Amino acid sequence: MPRKYLPEQKSAALMILAANYGDVKLTTQQTGIPVRTLFEWKQEGIKQQKNNFSRMQHNTATKAENAEDNEFLRLRELLMEHVFSLSTAINEEDDSTLLSIRSLAISRLIDRIIKLDDFIPSTFKEKTVRFEYFYDGSVQN
């Protein structure tokens, strides 16, 4: 019969899992929660995180003022989703070759996102504060 865990126990176990960088076996040894349960909780968290991420990114695309900005934002969202999916697919069991290929792909995608951000106009209007100092004996025109 499967054991029911309180939400506090689940959140504490997930915090320990995050502190262990996703190492389920080590977290099982520390908490006594079975590997299968921790793995299911980890997968639920990844799905929930991905849903929250895509919902947040979709909201930014709908706020665009014109069609060209909207296309840039959609492209940025697509690149961010690829980065997210590649980063969640990394496992500690992967060999070094696969890990280096994925990290290279992630770094290239992030580089393209940074370059794309230069084309997207900022909706935040930066205020400029100007200070003028007038010294005694100086002449101002």
mmCIF file with all atom_site columns, C-alpha atoms in Angstrom:
data_model
loop_
_atom_site.group_PDB
_atom_site.id
_atom_site.type_symbol
_atom_site.label_atom_id
_atom_site.label_alt_id
_atom_site.label_comp_id
_atom_site.label_asym_id
_atom_site.label_entity_id
_atom_site.label_seq_id
_atom_site.pdbx_PDB_ins_code
_atom_site.Cartn_x
_atom_site.Cartn_y
_atom_site.Cartn_z
_atom_site.occupancy
_atom_site.B_iso_or_equiv
_atom_site.pdbx_formal_charge
_atom_site.auth_seq_id
_atom_site.auth_comp_id
_atom_site.auth_asym_id
_atom_site.auth_atom_id
_atom_site.pdbx_PDB_model_num
ATOM 1   C CA . MET A 1 1   ? 0.000  0.000  0.000   1.00 0.00 ? 1   MET A CA 1
ATOM 2   C CA . PRO A 1 2   ? 1.555  3.317  -1.038  1.00 0.00 ? 2   PRO A CA 1
ATOM 3   C CA . ARG A 1 3   ? 2.283  5.779  1.699   1.00 0.00 ? 3   ARG A CA 1
ATOM 4   C CA . LYS A 1 4   ? 0.698  9.243  1.578   1.00 0.00 ? 4   LYS A CA 1
ATOM 5   C CA . TYR A 1 5   ? 2.983  12.179 2.196   1.00 0.00 ? 5   TYR A CA 1
ATOM 6   C CA . LEU A 1 6   ? 1.945  15.554 3.528   1.00 0.00 ? 6   LEU A CA 1
ATOM 7   C CA . PRO A 1 7   ? 2.468  18.567 1.250   1.00 0.00 ? 7   PRO A CA 1
ATOM 8   C CA . GLU A 1 8   ? 5.078  19.848 3.718   1.00 0.00 ? 8   GLU A CA 1
ATOM 9   C CA . GLN A 1 9   ? 6.992  16.569 3.450   1.00 0.00 ? 9   GLN A CA 1
ATOM 10  C CA . LYS A 1 10  ? 6.802  16.687 -0.334  1.00 0.00 ? 10  LYS A CA 1
ATOM 11  C CA . SER A 1 11  ? 8.053  20.273 -0.534  1.00 0.00 ? 11  SER A CA 1
ATOM 12  C CA . ALA A 1 12  ? 10.864 19.528 1.939   1.00 0.00 ? 12  ALA A CA 1
ATOM 13  C CA . ALA A 1 13  ? 11.907 16.478 -0.089  1.00 0.00 ? 13  ALA A CA 1
ATOM 14  C CA . LEU A 1 14  ? 11.842 18.514 -3.312  1.00 0.00 ? 14  LEU A CA 1
ATOM 15  C CA . MET A 1 15  ? 14.006 21.185 -1.697  1.00 0.00 ? 15  MET A CA 1
ATOM 16  C CA . ILE A 1 16  ? 16.515 18.516 -0.661  1.00 0.00 ? 16  ILE A CA 1
ATOM 17  C CA . LEU A 1 17  ? 16.343 17.084 -4.191  1.00 0.00 ? 17  LEU A CA 1
ATOM 18  C CA . ALA A 1 18  ? 17.098 20.521 -5.638  1.00 0.00 ? 18  ALA A CA 1
ATOM 19  C CA . ALA A 1 19  ? 19.976 20.964 -3.183  1.00 0.00 ? 19  ALA A CA 1
ATOM 20  C CA . ASN A 1 20  ? 21.337 17.607 -4.368  1.00 0.00 ? 20  ASN A CA 1
ATOM 21  C CA . TYR A 1 21  ? 21.187 18.841 -7.996  1.00 0.00 ? 21  TYR A CA 1
ATOM 22  C CA . GLY A 1 22  ? 18.464 16.326 -8.906  1.00 0.00 ? 22  GLY A CA 1
ATOM 23  C CA . ASP A 1 23  ? 20.290 13.260 -7.546  1.00 0.00 ? 23  ASP A CA 1
ATOM 24  C CA . VAL A 1 24  ? 17.347 11.009 -6.696  1.00 0.00 ? 24  VAL A CA 1
ATOM 25  C CA . LYS A 1 25  ? 19.427 8.194  -5.161  1.00 0.00 ? 25  LYS A CA 1
ATOM 26  C CA . LEU A 1 26  ? 21.186 10.519 -2.717  1.00 0.00 ? 26  LEU A CA 1
ATOM 27  C CA . THR A 1 27  ? 17.895 12.175 -1.773  1.00 0.00 ? 27  THR A CA 1
ATOM 28  C CA . THR A 1 28  ? 16.350 8.746  -1.153  1.00 0.00 ? 28  THR A CA 1
ATOM 29  C CA . GLN A 1 29  ? 19.176 7.895  1.225   1.00 0.00 ? 29  GLN A CA 1
ATOM 30  C CA . GLN A 1 30  ? 18.730 11.197 3.062   1.00 0.00 ? 30  GLN A CA 1
ATOM 31  C CA . THR A 1 31  ? 14.924 11.243 3.289   1.00 0.00 ? 31  THR A CA 1
ATOM 32  C CA . GLY A 1 32  ? 13.859 7.597  3.159   1.00 0.00 ? 32  GLY A CA 1
ATOM 33  C CA . ILE A 1 33  ? 11.349 8.338  0.392   1.00 0.00 ? 33  ILE A CA 1
ATOM 34  C CA . PRO A 1 34  ? 11.405 5.694  -2.383  1.00 0.00 ? 34  PRO A CA 1
ATOM 35  C CA . VAL A 1 35  ? 13.210 6.438  -5.643  1.00 0.00 ? 35  VAL A CA 1
ATOM 36  C CA . ARG A 1 36  ? 10.055 5.949  -7.683  1.00 0.00 ? 36  ARG A CA 1
ATOM 37  C CA . THR A 1 37  ? 8.112  8.517  -5.631  1.00 0.00 ? 37  THR A CA 1
ATOM 38  C CA . LEU A 1 38  ? 10.891 11.093 -5.831  1.00 0.00 ? 38  LEU A CA 1
ATOM 39  C CA . PHE A 1 39  ? 11.258 10.547 -9.571  1.00 0.00 ? 39  PHE A CA 1
ATOM 40  C CA . GLU A 1 40  ? 7.499  11.059 -10.087 1.00 0.00 ? 40  GLU A CA 1
ATOM 41  C CA . TRP A 1 41  ? 7.582  14.247 -8.002  1.00 0.00 ? 41  TRP A CA 1
ATOM 42  C CA . LYS A 1 42  ? 10.556 15.480 -9.992  1.00 0.00 ? 42  LYS A CA 1
ATOM 43  C CA . GLN A 1 43  ? 8.766  14.844 -13.316 1.00 0.00 ? 43  GLN A CA 1
ATOM 44  C CA . GLU A 1 44  ? 5.607  16.578 -12.029 1.00 0.00 ? 44  GLU A CA 1
ATOM 45  C CA . GLY A 1 45  ? 7.697  19.585 -11.040 1.00 0.00 ? 45  GLY A CA 1
ATOM 46  C CA . ILE A 1 46  ? 9.356  19.746 -14.460 1.00 0.00 ? 46  ILE A CA 1
ATOM 47  C CA . LYS A 1 47  ? 5.973  19.596 -16.232 1.00 0.00 ? 47  LYS A CA 1
ATOM 48  C CA . GLN A 1 48  ? 4.531  22.262 -13.956 1.00 0.00 ? 48  GLN A CA 1
ATOM 49  C CA . GLN A 1 49  ? 7.602  24.451 -14.416 1.00 0.00 ? 49  GLN A CA 1
ATOM 50  C CA . LYS A 1 50  ? 7.384  24.106 -18.203 1.00 0.00 ? 50  LYS A CA 1
ATOM 51  C CA . ASN A 1 51  ? 3.673  25.009 -18.186 1.00 0.00 ? 51  ASN A CA 1
ATOM 52  C CA . ASN A 1 52  ? 4.329  28.079 -16.045 1.00 0.00 ? 52  ASN A CA 1
ATOM 53  C CA . PHE A 1 53  ? 7.228  29.087 -18.287 1.00 0.00 ? 53  PHE A CA 1
ATOM 54  C CA . SER A 1 54  ? 5.242  28.772 -21.526 1.00 0.00 ? 54  SER A CA 1
ATOM 55  C CA . ARG A 1 55  ? 2.271  30.637 -20.030 1.00 0.00 ? 55  ARG A CA 1
ATOM 56  C CA . MET A 1 56  ? 4.543  33.489 -18.937 1.00 0.00 ? 56  MET A CA 1
ATOM 57  C CA . GLN A 1 57  ? 6.244  33.660 -22.352 1.00 0.00 ? 57  GLN A CA 1
ATOM 58  C CA . HIS A 1 58  ? 2.919  33.593 -24.221 1.00 0.00 ? 58  HIS A CA 1
ATOM 59  C CA . ASN A 1 59  ? 1.713  36.600 -22.233 1.00 0.00 ? 59  ASN A CA 1
ATOM 60  C CA . THR A 1 60  ? 4.698  38.685 -23.354 1.00 0.00 ? 60  THR A CA 1
ATOM 61  C CA . ALA A 1 61  ? 3.989  37.976 -27.040 1.00 0.00 ? 61  ALA A CA 1
ATOM 62  C CA . THR A 1 62  ? 0.396  39.126 -26.766 1.00 0.00 ? 62  THR A CA 1
ATOM 63  C CA . LYS A 1 63  ? 1.547  42.454 -25.299 1.00 0.00 ? 63  LYS A CA 1
ATOM 64  C CA . ALA A 1 64  ? 3.513  43.437 -28.402 1.00 0.00 ? 64  ALA A CA 1
ATOM 65  C CA . GLU A 1 65  ? 2.477  46.712 -29.984 1.00 0.00 ? 65  GLU A CA 1
ATOM 66  C CA . ASN A 1 66  ? 2.948  45.836 -33.657 1.00 0.00 ? 66  ASN A CA 1
ATOM 67  C CA . ALA A 1 67  ? 3.212  42.716 -35.811 1.00 0.00 ? 67  ALA A CA 1
ATOM 68  C CA . GLU A 1 68  ? 6.990  42.860 -36.281 1.00 0.00 ? 68  GLU A CA 1
ATOM 69  C CA . ASP A 1 69  ? 7.605  43.037 -32.533 1.00 0.00 ? 69  ASP A CA 1
ATOM 70  C CA . ASN A 1 70  ? 5.158  40.186 -32.099 1.00 0.00 ? 70  ASN A CA 1
ATOM 71  C CA . GLU A 1 71  ? 7.172  38.008 -34.508 1.00 0.00 ? 71  GLU A CA 1
ATOM 72  C CA . PHE A 1 72  ? 10.404 38.783 -32.657 1.00 0.00 ? 72  PHE A CA 1
ATOM 73  C CA . LEU A 1 73  ? 8.764  37.879 -29.351 1.00 0.00 ? 73  LEU A CA 1
ATOM 74  C CA . ARG A 1 74  ? 7.358  34.630 -30.757 1.00 0.00 ? 74  ARG A CA 1
ATOM 75  C CA . LEU A 1 75  ? 10.776 33.673 -32.077 1.00 0.00 ? 75  LEU A CA 1
ATOM 76  C CA . ARG A 1 76  ? 12.303 34.499 -28.693 1.00 0.00 ? 76  ARG A CA 1
ATOM 77  C CA . GLU A 1 77  ? 9.681  32.349 -26.942 1.00 0.00 ? 77  GLU A CA 1
ATOM 78  C CA . LEU A 1 78  ? 10.422 29.450 -29.278 1.00 0.00 ? 78  LEU A CA 1
ATOM 79  C CA . LEU A 1 79  ? 14.161 29.711 -28.612 1.00 0.00 ? 79  LEU A CA 1
ATOM 80  C CA . MET A 1 80  ? 13.536 29.893 -24.856 1.00 0.00 ? 80  MET A CA 1
ATOM 81  C CA . GLU A 1 81  ? 11.369 26.764 -25.013 1.00 0.00 ? 81  GLU A CA 1
ATOM 82  C CA . HIS A 1 82  ? 14.170 24.927 -26.822 1.00 0.00 ? 82  HIS A CA 1
ATOM 83  C CA . VAL A 1 83  ? 16.669 26.038 -24.172 1.00 0.00 ? 83  VAL A CA 1
ATOM 84  C CA . PHE A 1 84  ? 14.307 24.883 -21.449 1.00 0.00 ? 84  PHE A CA 1
ATOM 85  C CA . SER A 1 85  ? 13.692 21.488 -23.051 1.00 0.00 ? 85  SER A CA 1
ATOM 86  C CA . LEU A 1 86  ? 17.421 20.917 -23.618 1.00 0.00 ? 86  LEU A CA 1
ATOM 87  C CA . SER A 1 87  ? 18.286 21.892 -20.058 1.00 0.00 ? 87  SER A CA 1
ATOM 88  C CA . THR A 1 88  ? 15.635 19.625 -18.536 1.00 0.00 ? 88  THR A CA 1
ATOM 89  C CA . ALA A 1 89  ? 16.798 16.696 -20.699 1.00 0.00 ? 89  ALA A CA 1
ATOM 90  C CA . ILE A 1 90  ? 20.265 16.696 -19.109 1.00 0.00 ? 90  ILE A CA 1
ATOM 91  C CA . ASN A 1 91  ? 20.777 13.685 -16.828 1.00 0.00 ? 91  ASN A CA 1
ATOM 92  C CA . GLU A 1 92  ? 23.657 12.705 -14.614 1.00 0.00 ? 92  GLU A CA 1
ATOM 93  C CA . GLU A 1 93  ? 23.808 9.385  -16.493 1.00 0.00 ? 93  GLU A CA 1
ATOM 94  C CA . ASP A 1 94  ? 24.680 11.098 -19.795 1.00 0.00 ? 94  ASP A CA 1
ATOM 95  C CA . ASP A 1 95  ? 28.203 10.601 -21.073 1.00 0.00 ? 95  ASP A CA 1
ATOM 96  C CA . SER A 1 96  ? 30.529 13.561 -21.464 1.00 0.00 ? 96  SER A CA 1
ATOM 97  C CA . THR A 1 97  ? 30.141 13.740 -25.248 1.00 0.00 ? 97  THR A CA 1
ATOM 98  C CA . LEU A 1 98  ? 26.366 14.075 -25.106 1.00 0.00 ? 98  LEU A CA 1
ATOM 99  C CA . LEU A 1 99  ? 26.659 16.547 -22.242 1.00 0.00 ? 99  LEU A CA 1
ATOM 100 C CA . SER A 1 100 ? 29.106 18.738 -24.163 1.00 0.00 ? 100 SER A CA 1
ATOM 101 C CA . ILE A 1 101 ? 26.897 18.681 -27.276 1.00 0.00 ? 101 ILE A CA 1
ATOM 102 C CA . ARG A 1 102 ? 23.829 19.718 -25.280 1.00 0.00 ? 102 ARG A CA 1
ATOM 103 C CA . SER A 1 103 ? 25.702 22.444 -23.413 1.00 0.00 ? 103 SER A CA 1
ATOM 104 C CA . LEU A 1 104 ? 27.071 23.793 -26.701 1.00 0.00 ? 104 LEU A CA 1
ATOM 105 C CA . ALA A 1 105 ? 23.553 23.844 -28.177 1.00 0.00 ? 105 ALA A CA 1
ATOM 106 C CA . ILE A 1 106 ? 22.219 25.640 -25.094 1.00 0.00 ? 106 ILE A CA 1
ATOM 107 C CA . SER A 1 107 ? 24.990 28.244 -25.214 1.00 0.00 ? 107 SER A CA 1
ATOM 108 C CA . ARG A 1 108 ? 24.379 28.907 -28.927 1.00 0.00 ? 108 ARG A CA 1
ATOM 109 C CA . LEU A 1 109 ? 20.645 29.275 -28.372 1.00 0.00 ? 109 LEU A CA 1
ATOM 110 C CA . ILE A 1 110 ? 21.225 31.680 -25.494 1.00 0.00 ? 110 ILE A CA 1
ATOM 111 C CA . ASP A 1 111 ? 23.633 33.665 -27.672 1.00 0.00 ? 111 ASP A CA 1
ATOM 112 C CA . ARG A 1 112 ? 20.950 33.950 -30.367 1.00 0.00 ? 112 ARG A CA 1
ATOM 113 C CA . ILE A 1 113 ? 18.412 35.054 -27.756 1.00 0.00 ? 113 ILE A CA 1
ATOM 114 C CA . ILE A 1 114 ? 20.778 37.794 -26.592 1.00 0.00 ? 114 ILE A CA 1
ATOM 115 C CA . LYS A 1 115 ? 21.283 38.963 -30.184 1.00 0.00 ? 115 LYS A CA 1
ATOM 116 C CA . LEU A 1 116 ? 17.536 38.866 -30.800 1.00 0.00 ? 116 LEU A CA 1
ATOM 117 C CA . ASP A 1 117 ? 16.909 41.016 -27.721 1.00 0.00 ? 117 ASP A CA 1
ATOM 118 C CA . ASP A 1 118 ? 18.705 43.882 -29.479 1.00 0.00 ? 118 ASP A CA 1
ATOM 119 C CA . PHE A 1 119 ? 15.977 43.910 -32.149 1.00 0.00 ? 119 PHE A CA 1
ATOM 120 C CA . ILE A 1 120 ? 13.054 43.852 -29.734 1.00 0.00 ? 120 ILE A CA 1
ATOM 121 C CA . PRO A 1 121 ? 12.214 47.372 -28.580 1.00 0.00 ? 121 PRO A CA 1
ATOM 122 C CA . SER A 1 122 ? 11.969 47.738 -24.852 1.00 0.00 ? 122 SER A CA 1
ATOM 123 C CA . THR A 1 123 ? 8.548  48.530 -23.410 1.00 0.00 ? 123 THR A CA 1
ATOM 124 C CA . PHE A 1 124 ? 10.259 50.010 -20.372 1.00 0.00 ? 124 PHE A CA 1
ATOM 125 C CA . LYS A 1 125 ? 10.920 53.707 -20.804 1.00 0.00 ? 125 LYS A CA 1
ATOM 126 C CA . GLU A 1 126 ? 14.075 54.548 -18.937 1.00 0.00 ? 126 GLU A CA 1
ATOM 127 C CA . LYS A 1 127 ? 14.045 57.869 -17.134 1.00 0.00 ? 127 LYS A CA 1
ATOM 128 C CA . THR A 1 128 ? 17.078 60.077 -17.378 1.00 0.00 ? 128 THR A CA 1
ATOM 129 C CA . VAL A 1 129 ? 18.045 62.078 -14.336 1.00 0.00 ? 129 VAL A CA 1
ATOM 130 C CA . ARG A 1 130 ? 20.322 65.023 -14.930 1.00 0.00 ? 130 ARG A CA 1
ATOM 131 C CA . PHE A 1 131 ? 22.286 66.856 -12.260 1.00 0.00 ? 131 PHE A CA 1
ATOM 132 C CA . GLU A 1 132 ? 23.855 70.240 -12.852 1.00 0.00 ? 132 GLU A CA 1
ATOM 133 C CA . TYR A 1 133 ? 26.304 71.777 -10.459 1.00 0.00 ? 133 TYR A CA 1
ATOM 134 C CA . PHE A 1 134 ? 26.882 75.511 -10.440 1.00 0.00 ? 134 PHE A CA 1
ATOM 135 C CA . TYR A 1 135 ? 30.084 76.523 -8.751  1.00 0.00 ? 135 TYR A CA 1
ATOM 136 C CA . ASP A 1 136 ? 30.615 79.894 -7.141  1.00 0.00 ? 136 ASP A CA 1
ATOM 137 C CA . GLY A 1 137 ? 32.245 82.343 -9.516  1.00 0.00 ? 137 GLY A CA 1
ATOM 138 C CA . SER A 1 138 ? 31.393 80.382 -12.654 1.00 0.00 ? 138 SER A CA 1
ATOM 139 C CA . VAL A 1 139 ? 29.510 81.888 -15.587 1.00 0.00 ? 139 VAL A CA 1
ATOM 140 C CA . GLN A 1 140 ? 26.418 80.151 -17.016 1.00 0.00 ? 140 GLN A CA 1
ATOM 141 C CA . ASN A 1 141 ? 24.908 81.089 -20.371 1.00 0.00 ? 141 ASN A CA 1
#
